[in-house]
mmCIF file of C-alpha atoms and ligand atoms in Angstrom:
data_model
loop_
_atom_site.group_PDB
_atom_site.id
_atom_site.type_symbol
_atom_site.label_atom_id
_atom_site.label_comp_id
_atom_site.label_asym_id
_atom_site.label_seq_id
_atom_site.Cartn_x
_atom_site.Cartn_y
_atom_site.Cartn_z
ATOM 1 C CA MET A 1 -14.778 -8.577 13.584
ATOM 2 C CA ARG A 2 -18.123 -7.088 14.715
ATOM 3 C CA ARG A 3 -19.597 -8.514 17.954
ATOM 4 C CA ALA A 4 -23.021 -10.106 17.405
ATOM 5 C CA PHE A 5 -25.978 -8.347 19.016
ATOM 6 C CA ILE A 6 -29.416 -9.916 19.669
ATOM 7 C CA ALA A 7 -32.055 -7.516 20.898
ATOM 8 C CA GLY A 8 -35.660 -8.271 22.069
ATOM 9 C CA ASN A 9 -38.349 -5.585 21.710
ATOM 10 C CA TRP A 10 -41.243 -6.521 23.986
ATOM 11 C CA LYS A 11 -43.361 -3.613 22.613
ATOM 12 C CA MET A 12 -46.615 -3.091 24.624
ATOM 13 C CA ASN A 13 -46.677 -6.698 25.782
ATOM 14 C CA LEU A 14 -46.239 -8.664 29.023
ATOM 15 C CA GLU A 15 -47.483 -7.626 32.456
ATOM 16 C CA LYS A 16 -45.337 -7.618 35.554
ATOM 17 C CA GLY A 17 -45.523 -11.396 36.427
ATOM 18 C CA SER A 18 -44.678 -12.668 32.994
ATOM 19 C CA ALA A 19 -42.000 -10.020 32.448
ATOM 20 C CA VAL A 20 -40.257 -11.072 35.688
ATOM 21 C CA GLU A 21 -40.517 -14.772 34.735
ATOM 22 C CA LEU A 22 -39.102 -14.134 31.263
ATOM 23 C CA ALA A 23 -36.267 -11.863 32.514
ATOM 24 C CA LYS A 24 -35.237 -14.532 35.063
ATOM 25 C CA ALA A 25 -35.195 -17.249 32.446
ATOM 26 C CA LEU A 26 -33.107 -15.136 30.083
ATOM 27 C CA VAL A 27 -30.557 -14.284 32.852
ATOM 28 C CA ASP A 28 -30.344 -18.041 33.571
ATOM 29 C CA GLY A 29 -30.110 -19.042 29.928
ATOM 30 C CA THR A 30 -27.369 -16.544 29.072
ATOM 31 C CA ARG A 31 -25.056 -17.257 32.054
ATOM 32 C CA ASN A 32 -22.295 -18.723 29.818
ATOM 33 C CA ILE A 33 -22.613 -16.303 26.929
ATOM 34 C CA THR A 34 -19.481 -14.302 26.360
ATOM 35 C CA ASP A 35 -19.227 -13.817 22.614
ATOM 36 C CA ARG A 36 -22.326 -11.685 21.864
ATOM 37 C CA ASP A 37 -24.489 -8.993 23.334
ATOM 38 C CA VAL A 38 -28.027 -9.653 24.493
ATOM 39 C CA LEU A 39 -30.558 -6.828 25.085
ATOM 40 C CA ILE A 40 -34.159 -6.658 26.187
ATOM 41 C CA CYS A 41 -36.386 -3.679 25.908
ATOM 42 C CA PRO A 42 -39.447 -3.903 28.151
ATOM 43 C CA SER A 43 -42.218 -1.278 28.367
ATOM 44 C CA PHE A 44 -41.393 1.776 30.556
ATOM 45 C CA PRO A 45 -43.217 0.746 33.718
ATOM 46 C CA LEU A 46 -41.437 -2.606 33.815
ATOM 47 C CA LEU A 47 -37.867 -1.229 33.435
ATOM 48 C CA PRO A 48 -37.081 -0.879 37.181
ATOM 49 C CA ILE A 49 -38.278 -4.364 38.140
ATOM 50 C CA VAL A 50 -36.580 -5.925 35.129
ATOM 51 C CA ASN A 51 -33.417 -3.964 35.882
ATOM 52 C CA ASP A 52 -33.365 -5.519 39.367
ATOM 53 C CA ILE A 53 -33.275 -9.004 37.663
ATOM 54 C CA VAL A 54 -30.791 -8.367 34.855
ATOM 55 C CA SER A 55 -28.396 -6.187 36.713
ATOM 56 C CA GLY A 56 -24.933 -7.824 36.803
ATOM 57 C CA SER A 57 -25.980 -10.452 34.314
ATOM 58 C CA ASN A 58 -25.207 -10.923 30.569
ATOM 59 C CA VAL A 59 -28.469 -9.214 29.587
ATOM 60 C CA TRP A 60 -28.474 -5.539 28.830
ATOM 61 C CA LEU A 61 -31.539 -3.363 29.479
ATOM 62 C CA GLY A 62 -32.901 -0.870 26.921
ATOM 63 C CA ALA A 63 -36.020 1.259 26.326
ATOM 64 C CA GLN A 64 -38.340 1.383 23.254
ATOM 65 C CA ASN A 65 -38.320 5.139 22.901
ATOM 66 C CA MET A 66 -37.469 8.442 24.631
ATOM 67 C CA TYR A 67 -37.841 12.143 24.167
ATOM 68 C CA TYR A 68 -34.973 14.451 23.255
ATOM 69 C CA GLU A 69 -35.587 17.185 25.846
ATOM 70 C CA LYS A 70 -33.953 16.809 29.208
ATOM 71 C CA LYS A 71 -36.939 17.714 31.324
ATOM 72 C CA GLY A 72 -40.052 19.919 31.413
ATOM 73 C CA ALA A 73 -43.656 20.133 30.347
ATOM 74 C CA PHE A 74 -43.763 17.159 28.021
ATOM 75 C CA THR A 75 -46.677 15.093 29.326
ATOM 76 C CA GLY A 76 -46.314 11.397 28.663
ATOM 77 C CA GLU A 77 -42.665 11.603 27.609
ATOM 78 C CA VAL A 78 -39.516 10.179 29.277
ATOM 79 C CA SER A 79 -35.970 11.539 29.112
ATOM 80 C CA ALA A 80 -32.612 9.771 28.625
ATOM 81 C CA ASP A 81 -31.676 10.518 32.188
ATOM 82 C CA MET A 82 -34.785 8.859 33.507
ATOM 83 C CA LEU A 83 -34.012 5.782 31.445
ATOM 84 C CA LYS A 84 -30.437 5.724 32.667
ATOM 85 C CA SER A 85 -31.560 5.981 36.282
ATOM 86 C CA VAL A 86 -33.438 2.676 35.866
ATOM 87 C CA GLY A 87 -30.550 0.828 34.333
ATOM 88 C CA CYS A 88 -31.001 1.428 30.538
ATOM 89 C CA GLU A 89 -27.919 1.383 28.437
ATOM 90 C CA TRP A 90 -29.616 1.357 25.105
ATOM 91 C CA VAL A 91 -32.738 2.887 23.465
ATOM 92 C CA ILE A 92 -34.603 1.879 20.311
ATOM 93 C CA LEU A 93 -35.256 5.006 18.177
ATOM 94 C CA GLY A 94 -37.236 5.417 14.961
ATOM 95 C CA HIS A 95 -38.932 2.020 15.217
ATOM 96 C CA SER A 96 -41.401 1.613 12.329
ATOM 97 C CA GLU A 97 -44.302 1.781 14.821
ATOM 98 C CA ARG A 98 -43.008 5.145 16.062
ATOM 99 C CA ARG A 99 -42.585 6.342 12.480
ATOM 100 C CA HIS A 100 -45.922 5.086 11.074
ATOM 101 C CA VAL A 101 -48.317 4.804 14.072
ATOM 102 C CA PHE A 102 -47.059 7.887 15.935
ATOM 103 C CA HIS A 103 -45.909 9.843 12.803
ATOM 104 C CA GLU A 104 -42.367 10.449 13.993
ATOM 105 C CA ASP A 105 -40.292 11.974 11.185
ATOM 106 C CA ASP A 106 -36.561 11.861 10.420
ATOM 107 C CA SER A 107 -35.955 15.207 11.990
ATOM 108 C CA LEU A 108 -37.540 14.248 15.320
ATOM 109 C CA ILE A 109 -35.666 10.839 15.291
ATOM 110 C CA ASN A 110 -32.391 12.663 14.624
ATOM 111 C CA LYS A 111 -32.931 14.969 17.631
ATOM 112 C CA LYS A 112 -33.553 11.847 19.733
ATOM 113 C CA VAL A 113 -30.422 10.146 18.384
ATOM 114 C CA LYS A 114 -28.185 13.198 19.226
ATOM 115 C CA SER A 115 -29.787 13.669 22.644
ATOM 116 C CA ALA A 116 -29.398 9.987 23.573
ATOM 117 C CA ILE A 117 -25.726 10.144 22.728
ATOM 118 C CA GLU A 118 -25.171 13.357 24.511
ATOM 119 C CA GLN A 119 -26.768 11.978 27.598
ATOM 120 C CA GLY A 120 -24.957 8.646 27.598
ATOM 121 C CA LEU A 121 -27.583 6.268 26.107
ATOM 122 C CA LYS A 122 -26.730 4.139 23.019
ATOM 123 C CA PRO A 123 -29.258 4.395 20.269
ATOM 124 C CA ILE A 124 -30.517 1.576 17.980
ATOM 125 C CA LEU A 125 -31.640 3.515 14.952
ATOM 126 C CA CYS A 126 -34.278 1.622 13.021
ATOM 127 C CA VAL A 127 -34.791 2.150 9.281
ATOM 128 C CA GLY A 128 -36.844 0.292 6.719
ATOM 129 C CA GLU A 129 -39.300 0.677 3.844
ATOM 130 C CA LEU A 130 -43.056 0.157 3.630
ATOM 131 C CA LEU A 131 -44.444 -2.519 1.311
ATOM 132 C CA GLU A 132 -45.643 0.104 -1.205
ATOM 133 C CA GLU A 133 -42.228 1.704 -1.155
ATOM 134 C CA ARG A 134 -40.583 -1.668 -1.897
ATOM 135 C CA GLU A 135 -43.039 -2.476 -4.650
ATOM 136 C CA SER A 136 -42.443 0.796 -6.298
ATOM 137 C CA GLY A 137 -38.714 0.342 -6.257
ATOM 138 C CA LYS A 138 -37.989 2.943 -3.538
ATOM 139 C CA THR A 139 -36.292 0.732 -0.895
ATOM 140 C CA GLU A 140 -32.851 2.206 -1.328
ATOM 141 C CA GLU A 141 -34.077 5.780 -1.567
ATOM 142 C CA VAL A 142 -36.160 5.413 1.697
ATOM 143 C CA VAL A 143 -33.417 3.618 3.611
ATOM 144 C CA LYS A 144 -30.769 6.089 2.465
ATOM 145 C CA ARG A 145 -32.887 9.048 3.551
ATOM 146 C CA GLN A 146 -33.556 7.515 6.927
ATOM 147 C CA VAL A 147 -29.885 6.624 7.546
ATOM 148 C CA VAL A 148 -28.600 10.033 6.341
ATOM 149 C CA GLU A 149 -31.170 12.113 8.142
ATOM 150 C CA GLY A 150 -31.088 9.946 11.298
ATOM 151 C CA LEU A 151 -27.278 10.396 11.557
ATOM 152 C CA LYS A 152 -27.180 14.075 10.703
ATOM 153 C CA GLU A 153 -24.583 15.928 12.807
ATOM 154 C CA VAL A 154 -23.431 12.763 14.501
ATOM 155 C CA SER A 155 -19.641 12.654 14.586
ATOM 156 C CA PRO A 156 -17.616 9.654 13.299
ATOM 157 C CA GLU A 157 -16.493 8.916 16.845
ATOM 158 C CA ASP A 158 -20.068 8.840 18.148
ATOM 159 C CA THR A 159 -21.080 6.261 15.534
ATOM 160 C CA ALA A 160 -19.340 3.722 17.714
ATOM 161 C CA LYS A 161 -22.193 4.196 20.199
ATOM 162 C CA ILE A 162 -24.920 3.470 17.581
ATOM 163 C CA ILE A 163 -26.344 0.393 16.015
ATOM 164 C CA ILE A 164 -28.515 0.455 12.944
ATOM 165 C CA ALA A 165 -31.456 -1.984 12.591
ATOM 166 C CA TYR A 166 -32.753 -2.585 9.157
ATOM 167 C CA GLU A 167 -36.437 -3.552 9.528
ATOM 168 C CA PRO A 168 -38.493 -3.690 6.381
ATOM 169 C CA VAL A 169 -41.924 -2.692 7.625
ATOM 170 C CA TRP A 170 -43.731 -5.309 5.626
ATOM 171 C CA ALA A 171 -41.837 -8.034 7.505
ATOM 172 C CA ILE A 172 -42.545 -6.752 11.055
ATOM 173 C CA GLY A 173 -45.027 -9.001 12.893
ATOM 174 C CA THR A 174 -46.330 -10.394 9.632
ATOM 175 C CA GLY A 175 -44.463 -13.690 9.485
ATOM 176 C CA LYS A 176 -42.789 -12.620 6.162
ATOM 177 C CA THR A 177 -39.086 -12.324 6.473
ATOM 178 C CA ALA A 178 -36.731 -10.707 3.913
ATOM 179 C CA THR A 179 -34.547 -13.502 2.452
ATOM 180 C CA PRO A 180 -31.071 -13.504 3.961
ATOM 181 C CA GLU A 181 -29.770 -12.468 0.561
ATOM 182 C CA ASP A 182 -32.169 -9.477 0.332
ATOM 183 C CA ALA A 183 -31.425 -8.382 3.892
ATOM 184 C CA ASP A 184 -27.621 -8.766 3.289
ATOM 185 C CA SER A 185 -27.733 -6.654 0.227
ATOM 186 C CA ILE A 186 -29.565 -3.772 1.919
ATOM 187 C CA HIS A 187 -27.161 -4.091 4.849
ATOM 188 C CA SER A 188 -24.352 -3.800 2.367
ATOM 189 C CA PHE A 189 -26.028 -0.755 0.755
ATOM 190 C CA ILE A 190 -26.155 0.793 4.309
ATOM 191 C CA ARG A 191 -22.352 0.157 4.622
ATOM 192 C CA ASP A 192 -21.921 2.090 1.366
ATOM 193 C CA ILE A 193 -23.891 4.967 2.774
ATOM 194 C CA LEU A 194 -21.797 4.948 5.961
ATOM 195 C CA ARG A 195 -18.645 4.951 3.901
ATOM 196 C CA ASP A 196 -19.827 7.937 1.957
ATOM 197 C CA LEU A 197 -21.041 9.792 5.047
ATOM 198 C CA TYR A 198 -17.987 8.941 7.134
ATOM 199 C CA ASN A 199 -15.174 6.582 6.170
ATOM 200 C CA SER A 200 -14.376 2.807 5.636
ATOM 201 C CA LYS A 201 -13.700 2.319 9.281
ATOM 202 C CA VAL A 202 -17.110 3.498 10.350
ATOM 203 C CA SER A 203 -18.694 1.474 7.659
ATOM 204 C CA GLU A 204 -16.884 -1.696 8.701
ATOM 205 C CA ASN A 205 -17.270 -1.276 12.441
ATOM 206 C CA MET A 206 -20.901 -0.272 12.751
ATOM 207 C CA ARG A 207 -23.173 -3.163 13.646
ATOM 208 C CA ILE A 208 -26.315 -3.601 11.535
ATOM 209 C CA LEU A 209 -29.102 -5.741 12.821
ATOM 210 C CA TYR A 210 -31.925 -7.296 10.753
ATOM 211 C CA GLY A 211 -35.467 -7.161 12.122
ATOM 212 C CA GLY A 212 -38.745 -8.483 10.798
ATOM 213 C CA SER A 213 -40.288 -11.881 11.812
ATOM 214 C CA VAL A 214 -37.002 -13.246 13.011
ATOM 215 C CA LYS A 215 -37.650 -16.729 14.473
ATOM 216 C CA PRO A 216 -35.647 -19.812 15.689
ATOM 217 C CA GLU A 217 -36.181 -21.254 12.193
ATOM 218 C CA ASN A 218 -34.551 -18.402 10.284
ATOM 219 C CA ILE A 219 -31.949 -16.892 12.557
ATOM 220 C CA ASP A 220 -28.998 -19.120 11.527
ATOM 221 C CA SER A 221 -29.424 -18.370 7.822
ATOM 222 C CA LEU A 222 -29.690 -14.627 8.581
ATOM 223 C CA MET A 223 -26.572 -14.673 10.794
ATOM 224 C CA ALA A 224 -24.650 -16.585 8.158
ATOM 225 C CA LYS A 225 -24.561 -13.430 6.012
ATOM 226 C CA ASP A 226 -21.472 -11.165 6.167
ATOM 227 C CA ASN A 227 -23.249 -7.931 6.706
ATOM 228 C CA ILE A 228 -25.868 -9.130 9.232
ATOM 229 C CA ASP A 229 -24.522 -8.661 12.789
ATOM 230 C CA GLY A 230 -27.569 -9.636 14.757
ATOM 231 C CA ALA A 231 -31.267 -9.292 15.097
ATOM 232 C CA LEU A 232 -33.976 -7.020 16.545
ATOM 233 C CA VAL A 233 -36.803 -9.435 17.554
ATOM 234 C CA GLY A 234 -40.349 -8.653 18.421
ATOM 235 C CA GLY A 235 -42.768 -11.548 18.742
ATOM 236 C CA ALA A 236 -40.218 -14.285 19.158
ATOM 237 C CA SER A 237 -38.562 -12.414 22.000
ATOM 238 C CA LEU A 238 -41.659 -12.831 24.253
ATOM 239 C CA LYS A 239 -41.003 -16.482 25.083
ATOM 240 C CA ALA A 240 -37.824 -17.683 26.775
ATOM 241 C CA ASP A 241 -37.378 -20.809 24.658
ATOM 242 C CA SER A 242 -37.640 -19.073 21.272
ATOM 243 C CA PHE A 243 -35.631 -16.072 22.285
ATOM 244 C CA LEU A 244 -32.921 -18.162 23.857
ATOM 245 C CA ARG A 245 -32.706 -20.273 20.662
ATOM 246 C CA ILE A 246 -32.275 -17.004 18.641
ATOM 247 C CA ILE A 247 -29.724 -15.793 21.149
ATOM 248 C CA ASN A 248 -27.723 -19.003 20.650
ATOM 249 C CA ALA A 249 -27.649 -18.587 16.876
ATOM 250 C CA ASN A 250 -24.658 -20.006 14.993
ATOM 251 C CA ILE A 251 -22.274 -17.229 14.392
ATOM 252 C CA GLN A 252 -19.809 -17.531 11.527
ATOM 253 C CA SER A 253 -16.283 -16.492 12.346
HETATM 254 C C1 PEP B 301 -39.794 -5.478 15.860
HETATM 255 O O1 PEP B 301 -40.630 -5.175 16.730
HETATM 256 O O2 PEP B 301 -38.859 -4.685 15.718
HETATM 257 C C2 PEP B 301 -39.930 -6.717 15.103
HETATM 258 C C3 PEP B 301 -39.067 -6.968 14.095
HETATM 259 O O3 PEP B 301 -41.042 -7.473 15.285
HETATM 260 P P1 PEP B 301 -41.261 -9.000 14.801
HETATM 261 O O4 PEP B 301 -39.995 -9.776 15.137
HETATM 262 O O5 PEP B 301 -42.454 -9.525 15.600
HETATM 263 O O6 PEP B 301 -41.507 -8.993 13.374
#
């Protein structure tokens, strides 16, 4: 059985004081959690201070992005090594805001995925279609391309270090959630792609998160679906009470 995984993406939100307060509340609220992984991804400047708080707790630390080169003249970028040195275990790659606001393409995202793995960071590879792609019946085509290109030249063994997050772009920050049935069927489609690319074991073992307006009110119905292994949460991860409710979702065994 796949271990549940709940991740919070703070995006470009929270200043130092509220980040410290939230991180402390999450460490306290997850003290007794043993059956699922919990991750928070603060903005770059907050990583060291949040690391001091979550270190040794049940909360993992991750970053929201990285560059694939190891070092050099890449103004404004950060490397996997830098992120590891401030306690990151995970990194979100290919988030829809990186794809659509910052024009990152599949080839760049694939370089980042491979570089993260080589340097010991675990990627959360985000995929998902735009509203116009969904409306024109292209959801599967887009998701397939993003999964296949994102995982290009990644070995079957290394897939154990990767999580996929299906995040339909029209559901991110909009209050619109894919129905649990819709999300489950795309997750199942992603498992088919993984079976074709690799084998049944990879397809069955890889964790696939849903993201897009996940809230305390909808987390249980999403987690009830066979192919949904957790959530990548934006807005509702910025408040301790809502994120802790999501973290404590009912998990079907
Ligand atoms: C996200 O940032 O990945 C996300 C899913 O945001 P929200 O939960 O706010 O829709």
